[in-house]
Amino acid sequence: MDLSPLLDDQALPIDDRTAGHRSPVRQGAPTTSQLRVAEALDVACRTQGFFRVTGHGIDPALFADLDRLARRFFAQSDQTKAEIAMAMAGPAWRGWFPVGAELTSGRPDHKEGIYFGTELPNDDPRVRAGTPLHGPNLFPDEPAGLGTAVLAYLDAATRVGHAIMSGLAIALGLPRGWFADDLTADPTVLFRIFHYPPEVEAPEGGPHLTTPRAPAWGVAEHTDYGLLTLLAQDDRGGLEVRVDGRWLPVPAEPSVLVCNLGDMLEALTAGRYRSTPHRVRNTSGAGRLSFPLFFDPGWDARVRPLPLDSLTAPSDPSDPHRPTVSSDSVATPSIQQRWDRTDPAAWTGTYGEYLTAKVSRVFPELFASLEG
């Protein structure tokens, strides 16, 4: 969908660094074109939880720069890439990790990557306090320019995140600045660059046997933790989403963003909006690059039910995602229907605490070393 009507009236230019990633969303009544976009967002979020984003205002040249520089970085030796290893960043959880170091449901992912986030100096109070996932980024010396491109993309994609949340506020019958004034006034913004090596088609037990080995999932089935994931990707393909019990491929279109919803947005809306399971398997025969940006609640925010009388369950009682809505609780799809058998709506702490607990299971060895 064309997001441009929601971006046209944002108050701050992309390159205004004085406000960090705080929201530039204007107040006031939405325009007719914004209402149309909000309606389209509502339909996509209720039915699939995934949608394409065009008209996002991000320069195609920036996508091309990120792709080119990322390929140069990942083509280097592991020894060279380890000069910005995640362990060097301490609790900030920034930097490179090798293939197999990140886990999904306890199983190693067939990918390597670099973790980035909002750039914060060492004298920032949150950094001085050792707040997890806060700190300066680790940028490699080579290729030169990767750090500059990453920071430019963080700013541009964060603006897109604010715009989508303003559209969702309109769709939910809230003031369009509702999220910007509270939950995402100072959002948690994390960015990753992932490289998925091609899957090796070799039989299990040796080349002369015919039993194929289990799929080498780049990332196994999962949902994302927060509000929105904005994904840029190359043209290799490999991303699949589960809709109505079927796995569907997501077209790979460079310069087109794919947006999916996270667990916190599903919890906020009592299951009206869905955090859709997805997975990645690279069978293209070549390395695949993806660039997910996670636009999430503020670190100290407590996720609570939205003040909406309009929340209603789907009309089909056989729908396994049909929630039961009450005035004092958030209902999410059946725990038995979720990939991880958990209920995000049951969390009562801050989003930062929730995210730290999740990340500690993704990198258990690194987390243990930091705790020690």
mmCIF file of C-alpha atoms in Angstrom:
data_model
loop_
_atom_site.group_PDB
_atom_site.id
_atom_site.type_symbol
_atom_site.label_atom_id
_atom_site.label_comp_id
_atom_site.label_asym_id
_atom_site.label_seq_id
_atom_site.Cartn_x
_atom_site.Cartn_y
_atom_site.Cartn_z
ATOM 1 C CA MET A 1 0.000 0.000 0.000
ATOM 2 C CA ASP A 2 1.064 3.572 -0.649
ATOM 3 C CA LEU A 3 2.062 5.125 2.674
ATOM 4 C CA SER A 4 2.788 8.602 1.343
ATOM 5 C CA PRO A 5 -0.389 10.290 2.712
ATOM 6 C CA LEU A 6 0.717 9.392 6.241
ATOM 7 C CA LEU A 7 4.237 10.698 5.654
ATOM 8 C CA ASP A 8 3.306 13.998 4.026
ATOM 9 C CA ASP A 9 2.379 15.787 7.239
ATOM 10 C CA GLN A 10 5.069 14.607 9.634
ATOM 11 C CA ALA A 11 6.558 17.518 11.488
ATOM 12 C CA LEU A 12 10.282 16.724 11.369
ATOM 13 C CA PRO A 13 12.542 16.076 8.374
ATOM 14 C CA ILE A 14 14.301 12.724 8.251
ATOM 15 C CA ASP A 15 17.717 14.235 8.904
ATOM 16 C CA ASP A 16 16.744 16.145 12.060
ATOM 17 C CA ARG A 17 18.922 14.365 14.619
ATOM 18 C CA THR A 18 18.129 16.770 17.457
ATOM 19 C CA ALA A 19 15.096 14.776 18.545
ATOM 20 C CA GLY A 20 16.638 11.318 18.166
ATOM 21 C CA HIS A 21 13.926 8.883 17.160
ATOM 22 C CA ARG A 22 11.131 10.657 18.990
ATOM 23 C CA SER A 23 7.891 10.852 17.066
ATOM 24 C CA PRO A 24 7.308 13.619 14.495
ATOM 25 C CA VAL A 25 3.595 12.813 14.120
ATOM 26 C CA ARG A 26 1.320 15.845 13.869
ATOM 27 C CA GLN A 27 -1.996 16.119 15.647
ATOM 28 C CA GLY A 28 -5.362 17.071 14.182
ATOM 29 C CA ALA A 29 -8.046 15.401 12.124
ATOM 30 C CA PRO A 30 -6.866 12.973 9.420
ATOM 31 C CA THR A 31 -7.324 13.829 5.767
ATOM 32 C CA THR A 32 -9.470 11.817 3.376
ATOM 33 C CA SER A 33 -6.416 10.145 1.855
ATOM 34 C CA GLN A 34 -5.099 9.263 5.313
ATOM 35 C CA LEU A 35 -8.440 7.689 6.192
ATOM 36 C CA ARG A 36 -8.235 5.539 3.064
ATOM 37 C CA VAL A 37 -4.751 4.329 3.988
ATOM 38 C CA ALA A 38 -5.886 3.642 7.559
ATOM 39 C CA GLU A 39 -8.771 1.534 6.276
ATOM 40 C CA ALA A 40 -6.412 -0.505 4.093
ATOM 41 C CA LEU A 41 -4.053 -0.973 7.046
ATOM 42 C CA ASP A 42 -6.919 -2.173 9.215
ATOM 43 C CA VAL A 43 -7.963 -4.813 6.683
ATOM 44 C CA ALA A 44 -4.394 -6.067 6.229
ATOM 45 C CA CYS A 45 -3.731 -6.229 9.964
ATOM 46 C CA ARG A 46 -6.986 -8.059 10.708
ATOM 47 C CA THR A 47 -6.663 -10.634 7.950
ATOM 48 C CA GLN A 48 -2.974 -11.395 7.457
ATOM 49 C CA GLY A 49 -0.706 -9.316 9.669
ATOM 50 C CA PHE A 50 1.641 -8.749 6.698
ATOM 51 C CA PHE A 51 1.516 -6.072 4.002
ATOM 52 C CA ARG A 52 3.683 -4.399 1.348
ATOM 53 C CA VAL A 53 4.677 -0.760 1.838
ATOM 54 C CA THR A 54 5.336 1.568 -1.082
ATOM 55 C CA GLY A 55 5.459 5.361 -1.029
ATOM 56 C CA HIS A 56 7.639 5.116 2.089
ATOM 57 C CA GLY A 57 9.977 7.923 1.080
ATOM 58 C CA ILE A 58 13.218 5.961 1.484
ATOM 59 C CA ASP A 59 15.664 6.702 -1.327
ATOM 60 C CA PRO A 60 16.236 3.599 -3.518
ATOM 61 C CA ALA A 61 19.918 4.568 -3.562
ATOM 62 C CA LEU A 62 20.055 3.965 0.195
ATOM 63 C CA PHE A 63 18.738 0.421 -0.241
ATOM 64 C CA ALA A 64 21.354 -0.146 -2.951
ATOM 65 C CA ASP A 65 24.148 1.210 -0.747
ATOM 66 C CA LEU A 66 23.166 -1.028 2.159
ATOM 67 C CA ASP A 67 23.032 -4.091 -0.085
ATOM 68 C CA ARG A 68 26.402 -3.357 -1.693
ATOM 69 C CA LEU A 69 28.182 -2.594 1.581
ATOM 70 C CA ALA A 70 26.636 -5.531 3.433
ATOM 71 C CA ARG A 71 27.786 -7.962 0.741
ATOM 72 C CA ARG A 72 31.309 -6.623 1.031
ATOM 73 C CA PHE A 73 31.239 -7.034 4.802
ATOM 74 C CA PHE A 74 29.947 -10.611 4.792
ATOM 75 C CA ALA A 75 32.443 -11.618 2.072
ATOM 76 C CA GLN A 76 35.267 -11.051 4.564
ATOM 77 C CA SER A 77 36.756 -13.774 6.749
ATOM 78 C CA ASP A 78 35.152 -14.619 10.083
ATOM 79 C CA GLN A 79 38.339 -13.395 11.741
ATOM 80 C CA THR A 80 37.910 -9.967 10.185
ATOM 81 C CA LYS A 81 34.183 -9.805 10.901
ATOM 82 C CA ALA A 82 34.878 -10.753 14.526
ATOM 83 C CA GLU A 83 36.608 -7.403 15.003
ATOM 84 C CA ILE A 84 33.084 -6.131 15.754
ATOM 85 C CA ALA A 85 31.838 -9.279 17.527
ATOM 86 C CA MET A 86 28.766 -8.819 19.739
ATOM 87 C CA ALA A 87 30.721 -9.809 22.840
ATOM 88 C CA MET A 88 32.738 -6.598 22.475
ATOM 89 C CA ALA A 89 29.626 -4.445 22.934
ATOM 90 C CA GLY A 90 28.673 -5.840 26.340
ATOM 91 C CA PRO A 91 25.026 -5.348 27.324
ATOM 92 C CA ALA A 92 24.403 -3.128 24.277
ATOM 93 C CA TRP A 93 24.100 -6.314 22.156
ATOM 94 C CA ARG A 94 25.556 -4.656 19.077
ATOM 95 C CA GLY A 95 27.855 -6.179 16.478
ATOM 96 C CA TRP A 96 28.419 -9.321 14.411
ATOM 97 C CA PHE A 97 27.541 -12.932 15.171
ATOM 98 C CA PRO A 98 28.518 -16.029 13.126
ATOM 99 C CA VAL A 99 26.294 -18.623 11.478
ATOM 100 C CA GLY A 100 24.559 -20.751 14.098
ATOM 101 C CA ALA A 101 25.099 -18.395 17.046
ATOM 102 C CA GLU A 102 21.496 -17.154 17.129
ATOM 103 C CA LEU A 103 18.778 -19.588 18.182
ATOM 104 C CA THR A 104 15.080 -19.869 17.344
ATOM 105 C CA SER A 105 13.147 -22.235 19.611
ATOM 106 C CA GLY A 106 16.473 -23.606 20.805
ATOM 107 C CA ARG A 107 17.721 -24.468 17.298
ATOM 108 C CA PRO A 108 20.611 -22.647 15.575
ATOM 109 C CA ASP A 109 19.655 -20.356 12.705
ATOM 110 C CA HIS A 110 21.448 -20.841 9.388
ATOM 111 C CA LYS A 111 22.434 -17.192 9.163
ATOM 112 C CA GLU A 112 24.964 -14.629 10.339
ATOM 113 C CA GLY A 113 24.287 -11.001 11.010
ATOM 114 C CA ILE A 114 25.016 -7.633 12.563
ATOM 115 C CA TYR A 115 22.929 -6.033 15.314
ATOM 116 C CA PHE A 116 22.436 -2.263 15.374
ATOM 117 C CA GLY A 117 20.160 0.151 17.211
ATOM 118 C CA THR A 118 19.583 3.793 18.037
ATOM 119 C CA GLU A 119 23.009 5.404 18.301
ATOM 120 C CA LEU A 120 23.682 6.475 21.892
ATOM 121 C CA PRO A 121 26.916 7.908 23.324
ATOM 122 C CA ASN A 122 28.677 6.292 26.260
ATOM 123 C CA ASP A 123 27.677 9.175 28.538
ATOM 124 C CA ASP A 124 23.945 8.659 27.908
ATOM 125 C CA PRO A 125 22.315 7.879 31.302
ATOM 126 C CA ARG A 126 20.845 4.618 29.987
ATOM 127 C CA VAL A 127 24.217 3.480 28.686
ATOM 128 C CA ARG A 128 25.980 4.436 31.915
ATOM 129 C CA ALA A 129 23.388 2.410 33.813
ATOM 130 C CA GLY A 130 24.136 -0.661 31.693
ATOM 131 C CA THR A 131 20.629 -0.805 30.218
ATOM 132 C CA PRO A 132 20.482 -3.790 27.843
ATOM 133 C CA LEU A 133 20.347 -3.063 24.092
ATOM 134 C CA HIS A 134 21.396 0.570 24.591
ATOM 135 C CA GLY A 135 24.729 2.006 23.526
ATOM 136 C CA PRO A 136 26.952 3.018 20.642
ATOM 137 C CA ASN A 137 26.940 0.825 17.557
ATOM 138 C CA LEU A 138 29.933 -1.205 16.438
ATOM 139 C CA PHE A 139 30.781 -0.334 12.841
ATOM 140 C CA PRO A 140 33.518 -2.068 10.832
ATOM 141 C CA ASP A 141 36.485 -0.241 9.360
ATOM 142 C CA GLU A 142 35.776 -2.056 6.110
ATOM 143 C CA PRO A 143 33.763 -1.518 4.095
ATOM 144 C CA ALA A 144 33.992 2.202 4.693
ATOM 145 C CA GLY A 145 30.598 3.858 4.672
ATOM 146 C CA LEU A 146 28.542 1.039 6.183
ATOM 147 C CA GLY A 147 28.048 2.942 9.440
ATOM 148 C CA THR A 148 26.904 6.076 7.631
ATOM 149 C CA ALA A 149 24.417 4.089 5.544
ATOM 150 C CA VAL A 150 23.069 2.259 8.602
ATOM 151 C CA LEU A 151 22.454 5.477 10.548
ATOM 152 C CA ALA A 152 20.737 7.075 7.553
ATOM 153 C CA TYR A 153 18.508 4.028 7.148
ATOM 154 C CA LEU A 154 17.673 3.952 10.861
ATOM 155 C CA ASP A 155 16.398 7.525 10.634
ATOM 156 C CA ALA A 156 14.430 6.969 7.433
ATOM 157 C CA ALA A 157 12.816 3.670 8.444
ATOM 158 C CA THR A 158 11.981 4.956 11.924
ATOM 159 C CA ARG A 159 10.005 7.742 10.286
ATOM 160 C CA VAL A 160 8.080 5.070 8.366
ATOM 161 C CA GLY A 161 7.363 3.243 11.625
ATOM 162 C CA HIS A 162 5.878 6.375 13.185
ATOM 163 C CA ALA A 163 3.734 6.913 10.078
ATOM 164 C CA ILE A 164 2.325 3.376 10.139
ATOM 165 C CA MET A 165 1.503 3.654 13.832
ATOM 166 C CA SER A 166 -0.342 6.923 13.168
ATOM 167 C CA GLY A 167 -2.360 5.112 10.491
ATOM 168 C CA LEU A 168 -3.153 2.284 12.888
ATOM 169 C CA ALA A 169 -4.285 4.803 15.497
ATOM 170 C CA ILE A 170 -6.726 6.243 12.951
ATOM 171 C CA ALA A 171 -7.899 2.741 12.023
ATOM 172 C CA LEU A 172 -8.594 1.949 15.677
ATOM 173 C CA GLY A 173 -10.618 5.113 16.225
ATOM 174 C CA LEU A 174 -7.914 6.817 18.277
ATOM 175 C CA PRO A 175 -6.320 10.243 17.766
ATOM 176 C CA ARG A 176 -3.600 9.774 15.175
ATOM 177 C CA GLY A 177 -0.943 10.845 17.674
ATOM 178 C CA TRP A 178 -2.132 8.383 20.335
ATOM 179 C CA PHE A 179 0.847 6.031 20.031
ATOM 180 C CA ALA A 180 3.296 8.880 19.469
ATOM 181 C CA ASP A 181 2.213 10.581 22.685
ATOM 182 C CA ASP A 182 2.732 7.502 24.824
ATOM 183 C CA LEU A 183 3.817 4.040 23.733
ATOM 184 C CA THR A 184 6.195 5.152 20.972
ATOM 185 C CA ALA A 185 7.104 8.636 22.185
ATOM 186 C CA ASP A 186 10.660 7.277 22.483
ATOM 187 C CA PRO A 187 10.465 3.945 20.657
ATOM 188 C CA THR A 188 12.829 1.030 20.992
ATOM 189 C CA VAL A 189 14.366 0.844 17.510
ATOM 190 C CA LEU A 190 16.578 -2.092 16.561
ATOM 191 C CA PHE A 191 18.032 -2.877 13.145
ATOM 192 C CA ARG A 192 19.625 -6.033 11.788
ATOM 193 C CA ILE A 193 21.459 -7.019 8.634
ATOM 194 C CA PHE A 194 21.220 -10.770 8.065
ATOM 195 C CA HIS A 195 23.127 -12.924 5.600
ATOM 196 C CA TYR A 196 21.622 -16.328 4.861
ATOM 197 C CA PRO A 197 24.165 -18.640 3.192
ATOM 198 C CA PRO A 198 22.679 -20.904 0.526
ATOM 199 C CA GLU A 199 21.288 -24.162 1.817
ATOM 200 C CA VAL A 200 23.497 -27.147 1.008
ATOM 201 C CA GLU A 201 21.443 -29.892 -0.590
ATOM 202 C CA ALA A 202 23.298 -32.925 0.767
ATOM 203 C CA PRO A 203 21.795 -36.223 1.921
ATOM 204 C CA GLU A 204 21.999 -37.097 5.579
ATOM 205 C CA GLY A 205 24.701 -39.645 6.364
ATOM 206 C CA GLY A 206 26.754 -39.220 3.199
ATOM 207 C CA PRO A 207 26.484 -38.482 -0.511
ATOM 208 C CA HIS A 208 25.405 -42.022 -1.447
ATOM 209 C CA LEU A 209 22.285 -42.098 0.725
ATOM 210 C CA THR A 210 18.915 -40.911 -0.521
ATOM 211 C CA THR A 211 17.307 -39.715 2.734
ATOM 212 C CA PRO A 212 17.374 -35.901 2.653
ATOM 213 C CA ARG A 213 18.534 -34.027 5.706
ATOM 214 C CA ALA A 214 16.169 -31.785 7.671
ATOM 215 C CA PRO A 215 15.706 -28.309 6.179
ATOM 216 C CA ALA A 216 18.405 -25.817 7.142
ATOM 217 C CA TRP A 217 16.072 -23.068 8.282
ATOM 218 C CA GLY A 218 17.600 -19.628 8.071
ATOM 219 C CA VAL A 219 15.062 -18.828 10.776
ATOM 220 C CA ALA A 220 12.507 -21.366 11.962
ATOM 221 C CA GLU A 221 8.855 -20.505 12.589
ATOM 222 C CA HIS A 222 8.456 -17.551 14.944
ATOM 223 C CA THR A 223 6.651 -14.282 15.546
ATOM 224 C CA ASP A 224 8.297 -10.950 16.318
ATOM 225 C CA TYR A 225 8.186 -9.443 19.784
ATOM 226 C CA GLY A 226 7.158 -5.818 19.509
ATOM 227 C CA LEU A 227 4.885 -3.625 17.372
ATOM 228 C CA LEU A 228 6.133 -3.524 13.773
ATOM 229 C CA THR A 229 8.876 -5.105 11.710
ATOM 230 C CA LEU A 230 9.856 -3.248 8.542
ATOM 231 C CA LEU A 231 11.742 -5.600 6.245
ATOM 232 C CA ALA A 232 13.840 -4.712 3.234
ATOM 233 C CA GLN A 233 15.324 -7.639 1.324
ATOM 234 C CA ASP A 234 17.188 -8.572 -1.825
ATOM 235 C CA ASP A 235 15.634 -10.510 -4.692
ATOM 236 C CA ARG A 236 16.506 -14.041 -3.489
ATOM 237 C CA GLY A 237 13.216 -14.849 -1.787
ATOM 238 C CA GLY A 238 12.818 -17.415 0.976
ATOM 239 C CA LEU A 239 10.474 -15.652 3.406
ATOM 240 C CA GLU A 240 7.205 -17.485 4.099
ATOM 241 C CA VAL A 241 4.209 -16.503 6.246
ATOM 242 C CA ARG A 242 1.546 -18.755 7.723
ATOM 243 C CA VAL A 243 -1.970 -17.577 6.923
ATOM 244 C CA ASP A 244 -5.014 -19.730 7.691
ATOM 245 C CA GLY A 245 -2.819 -22.766 8.255
ATOM 246 C CA ARG A 246 -0.946 -22.466 4.945
ATOM 247 C CA TRP A 247 2.619 -21.334 4.335
ATOM 248 C CA LEU A 248 2.725 -18.673 1.620
ATOM 249 C CA PRO A 249 5.852 -17.228 -0.044
ATOM 250 C CA VAL A 250 6.406 -13.478 0.258
ATOM 251 C CA PRO A 251 7.547 -11.875 -3.015
ATOM 252 C CA ALA A 252 11.046 -10.421 -2.831
ATOM 253 C CA GLU A 253 10.939 -6.875 -4.173
ATOM 254 C CA PRO A 254 13.974 -4.693 -3.464
ATOM 255 C CA SER A 255 13.008 -1.150 -2.372
ATOM 256 C CA VAL A 256 9.541 -2.365 -1.307
ATOM 257 C CA LEU A 257 9.153 -2.821 2.448
ATOM 258 C CA VAL A 258 7.331 -5.783 3.922
ATOM 259 C CA CYS A 259 5.675 -4.917 7.236
ATOM 260 C CA ASN A 260 4.544 -7.497 9.762
ATOM 261 C CA LEU A 261 3.011 -7.070 13.181
ATOM 262 C CA GLY A 262 4.549 -8.137 16.468
ATOM 263 C CA ASP A 263 3.198 -9.776 19.604
ATOM 264 C CA MET A 264 2.728 -6.511 21.496
ATOM 265 C CA LEU A 265 0.395 -5.099 18.846
ATOM 266 C CA GLU A 266 -1.646 -8.296 18.900
ATOM 267 C CA ALA A 267 -1.902 -8.063 22.683
ATOM 268 C CA LEU A 268 -2.788 -4.354 22.585
ATOM 269 C CA THR A 269 -5.696 -5.007 20.231
ATOM 270 C CA ALA A 270 -7.020 -8.145 21.928
ATOM 271 C CA GLY A 271 -6.219 -10.229 18.891
ATOM 272 C CA ARG A 272 -7.921 -7.935 16.378
ATOM 273 C CA TYR A 273 -4.527 -7.449 14.735
ATOM 274 C CA ARG A 274 -2.417 -10.560 14.241
ATOM 275 C CA SER A 275 1.218 -11.313 14.873
ATOM 276 C CA THR A 276 1.647 -13.757 12.002
ATOM 277 C CA PRO A 277 4.167 -16.635 12.186
ATOM 278 C CA HIS A 278 6.861 -16.575 9.541
ATOM 279 C CA ARG A 279 10.083 -18.378 8.648
ATOM 280 C CA VAL A 280 13.009 -18.202 6.213
ATOM 281 C CA ARG A 281 14.685 -20.907 4.146
ATOM 282 C CA ASN A 282 17.212 -19.914 1.499
ATOM 283 C CA THR A 283 17.096 -22.369 -1.399
ATOM 284 C CA SER A 284 18.131 -19.827 -4.041
ATOM 285 C CA GLY A 285 21.646 -21.215 -4.398
ATOM 286 C CA ALA A 286 23.165 -17.839 -3.480
ATOM 287 C CA GLY A 287 23.519 -15.776 -0.327
ATOM 288 C CA ARG A 288 20.391 -13.892 0.762
ATOM 289 C CA LEU A 289 20.400 -10.505 2.499
ATOM 290 C CA SER A 290 17.612 -9.058 4.605
ATOM 291 C CA PHE A 291 17.360 -5.806 6.535
ATOM 292 C CA PRO A 292 14.699 -5.919 9.286
ATOM 293 C CA LEU A 293 14.037 -2.860 11.427
ATOM 294 C CA PHE A 294 12.030 -3.442 14.598
ATOM 295 C CA PHE A 295 9.859 -0.518 15.701
ATOM 296 C CA ASP A 296 8.747 -1.280 19.240
ATOM 297 C CA PRO A 297 7.309 0.306 22.395
ATOM 298 C CA GLY A 298 9.485 2.543 24.525
ATOM 299 C CA TRP A 299 11.870 0.672 26.814
ATOM 300 C CA ASP A 300 10.028 1.624 30.002
ATOM 301 C CA ALA A 301 6.538 1.394 28.509
ATOM 302 C CA ARG A 302 4.016 -0.985 30.021
ATOM 303 C CA VAL A 303 1.823 -2.539 27.366
ATOM 304 C CA ARG A 304 -1.810 -2.425 28.411
ATOM 305 C CA PRO A 305 -5.118 -2.925 26.573
ATOM 306 C CA LEU A 306 -6.056 -0.118 24.241
ATOM 307 C CA PRO A 307 -9.039 1.973 25.424
ATOM 308 C CA LEU A 308 -11.265 0.778 22.634
ATOM 309 C CA ASP A 309 -14.957 -0.027 22.780
ATOM 310 C CA SER A 310 -14.716 -1.005 19.110
ATOM 311 C CA LEU A 311 -12.706 -4.162 19.731
ATOM 312 C CA THR A 312 -14.835 -7.069 18.608
ATOM 313 C CA ALA A 313 -14.160 -10.714 17.943
ATOM 314 C CA PRO A 314 -14.221 -12.100 14.400
ATOM 315 C CA SER A 315 -17.724 -13.139 13.440
ATOM 316 C CA ASP A 316 -16.754 -16.709 12.541
ATOM 317 C CA PRO A 317 -16.871 -18.763 15.775
ATOM 318 C CA SER A 318 -14.781 -21.511 14.174
ATOM 319 C CA ASP A 319 -11.856 -19.120 13.628
ATOM 320 C CA PRO A 320 -9.015 -20.445 15.871
ATOM 321 C CA HIS A 321 -7.852 -16.851 16.357
ATOM 322 C CA ARG A 322 -11.254 -15.712 17.639
ATOM 323 C CA PRO A 323 -10.629 -13.805 20.900
ATOM 324 C CA THR A 324 -13.000 -13.325 23.786
ATOM 325 C CA VAL A 325 -12.984 -9.638 24.650
ATOM 326 C CA SER A 326 -13.807 -8.345 28.099
ATOM 327 C CA SER A 327 -13.532 -4.898 29.601
ATOM 328 C CA ASP A 328 -10.705 -5.759 31.971
ATOM 329 C CA SER A 329 -8.495 -8.142 30.044
ATOM 330 C CA VAL A 330 -6.689 -8.571 26.772
ATOM 331 C CA ALA A 331 -7.568 -11.747 24.929
ATOM 332 C CA THR A 332 -5.160 -13.164 22.383
ATOM 333 C CA PRO A 333 -5.406 -16.164 20.097
ATOM 334 C CA SER A 334 -5.399 -19.518 21.868
ATOM 335 C CA ILE A 335 -2.032 -20.345 23.394
ATOM 336 C CA GLN A 336 -2.273 -23.748 21.738
ATOM 337 C CA GLN A 337 -2.473 -22.005 18.360
ATOM 338 C CA ARG A 338 0.757 -20.066 18.886
ATOM 339 C CA TRP A 339 4.079 -21.392 17.641
ATOM 340 C CA ASP A 340 5.684 -21.000 21.092
ATOM 341 C CA ARG A 341 2.659 -21.845 23.297
ATOM 342 C CA THR A 342 2.997 -18.546 25.169
ATOM 343 C CA ASP A 343 0.644 -15.635 25.821
ATOM 344 C CA PRO A 344 2.298 -12.221 25.262
ATOM 345 C CA ALA A 345 -0.717 -10.496 26.818
ATOM 346 C CA ALA A 346 0.092 -12.100 30.165
ATOM 347 C CA TRP A 347 3.234 -9.972 30.535
ATOM 348 C CA THR A 348 2.846 -7.302 33.233
ATOM 349 C CA GLY A 349 6.318 -5.752 33.282
ATOM 350 C CA THR A 350 7.926 -3.178 31.012
ATOM 351 C CA TYR A 351 8.615 -3.811 27.367
ATOM 352 C CA GLY A 352 12.338 -3.569 28.063
ATOM 353 C CA GLU A 353 12.106 -6.389 30.580
ATOM 354 C CA TYR A 354 10.075 -8.459 28.124
ATOM 355 C CA LEU A 355 12.563 -7.904 25.306
ATOM 356 C CA THR A 356 15.591 -8.654 27.486
ATOM 357 C CA ALA A 357 14.063 -11.965 28.549
ATOM 358 C CA LYS A 358 13.377 -12.876 24.917
ATOM 359 C CA VAL A 359 16.832 -11.903 23.646
ATOM 360 C CA SER A 360 18.507 -13.871 26.433
ATOM 361 C CA ARG A 361 17.016 -17.024 24.925
ATOM 362 C CA VAL A 362 18.158 -16.095 21.430
ATOM 363 C CA PHE A 363 21.814 -15.752 22.489
ATOM 364 C CA PRO A 364 22.010 -17.844 25.688
ATOM 365 C CA GLU A 365 25.796 -18.217 25.678
ATOM 366 C CA LEU A 366 26.394 -14.502 25.229
ATOM 367 C CA PHE A 367 23.799 -13.677 27.870
ATOM 368 C CA ALA A 368 25.440 -16.080 30.326
ATOM 369 C CA SER A 369 28.839 -14.485 29.744
ATOM 370 C CA LEU A 370 27.432 -11.012 30.387
ATOM 371 C CA GLU A 371 25.644 -12.160 33.531
ATOM 372 C CA GLY A 372 28.804 -13.821 34.785
#
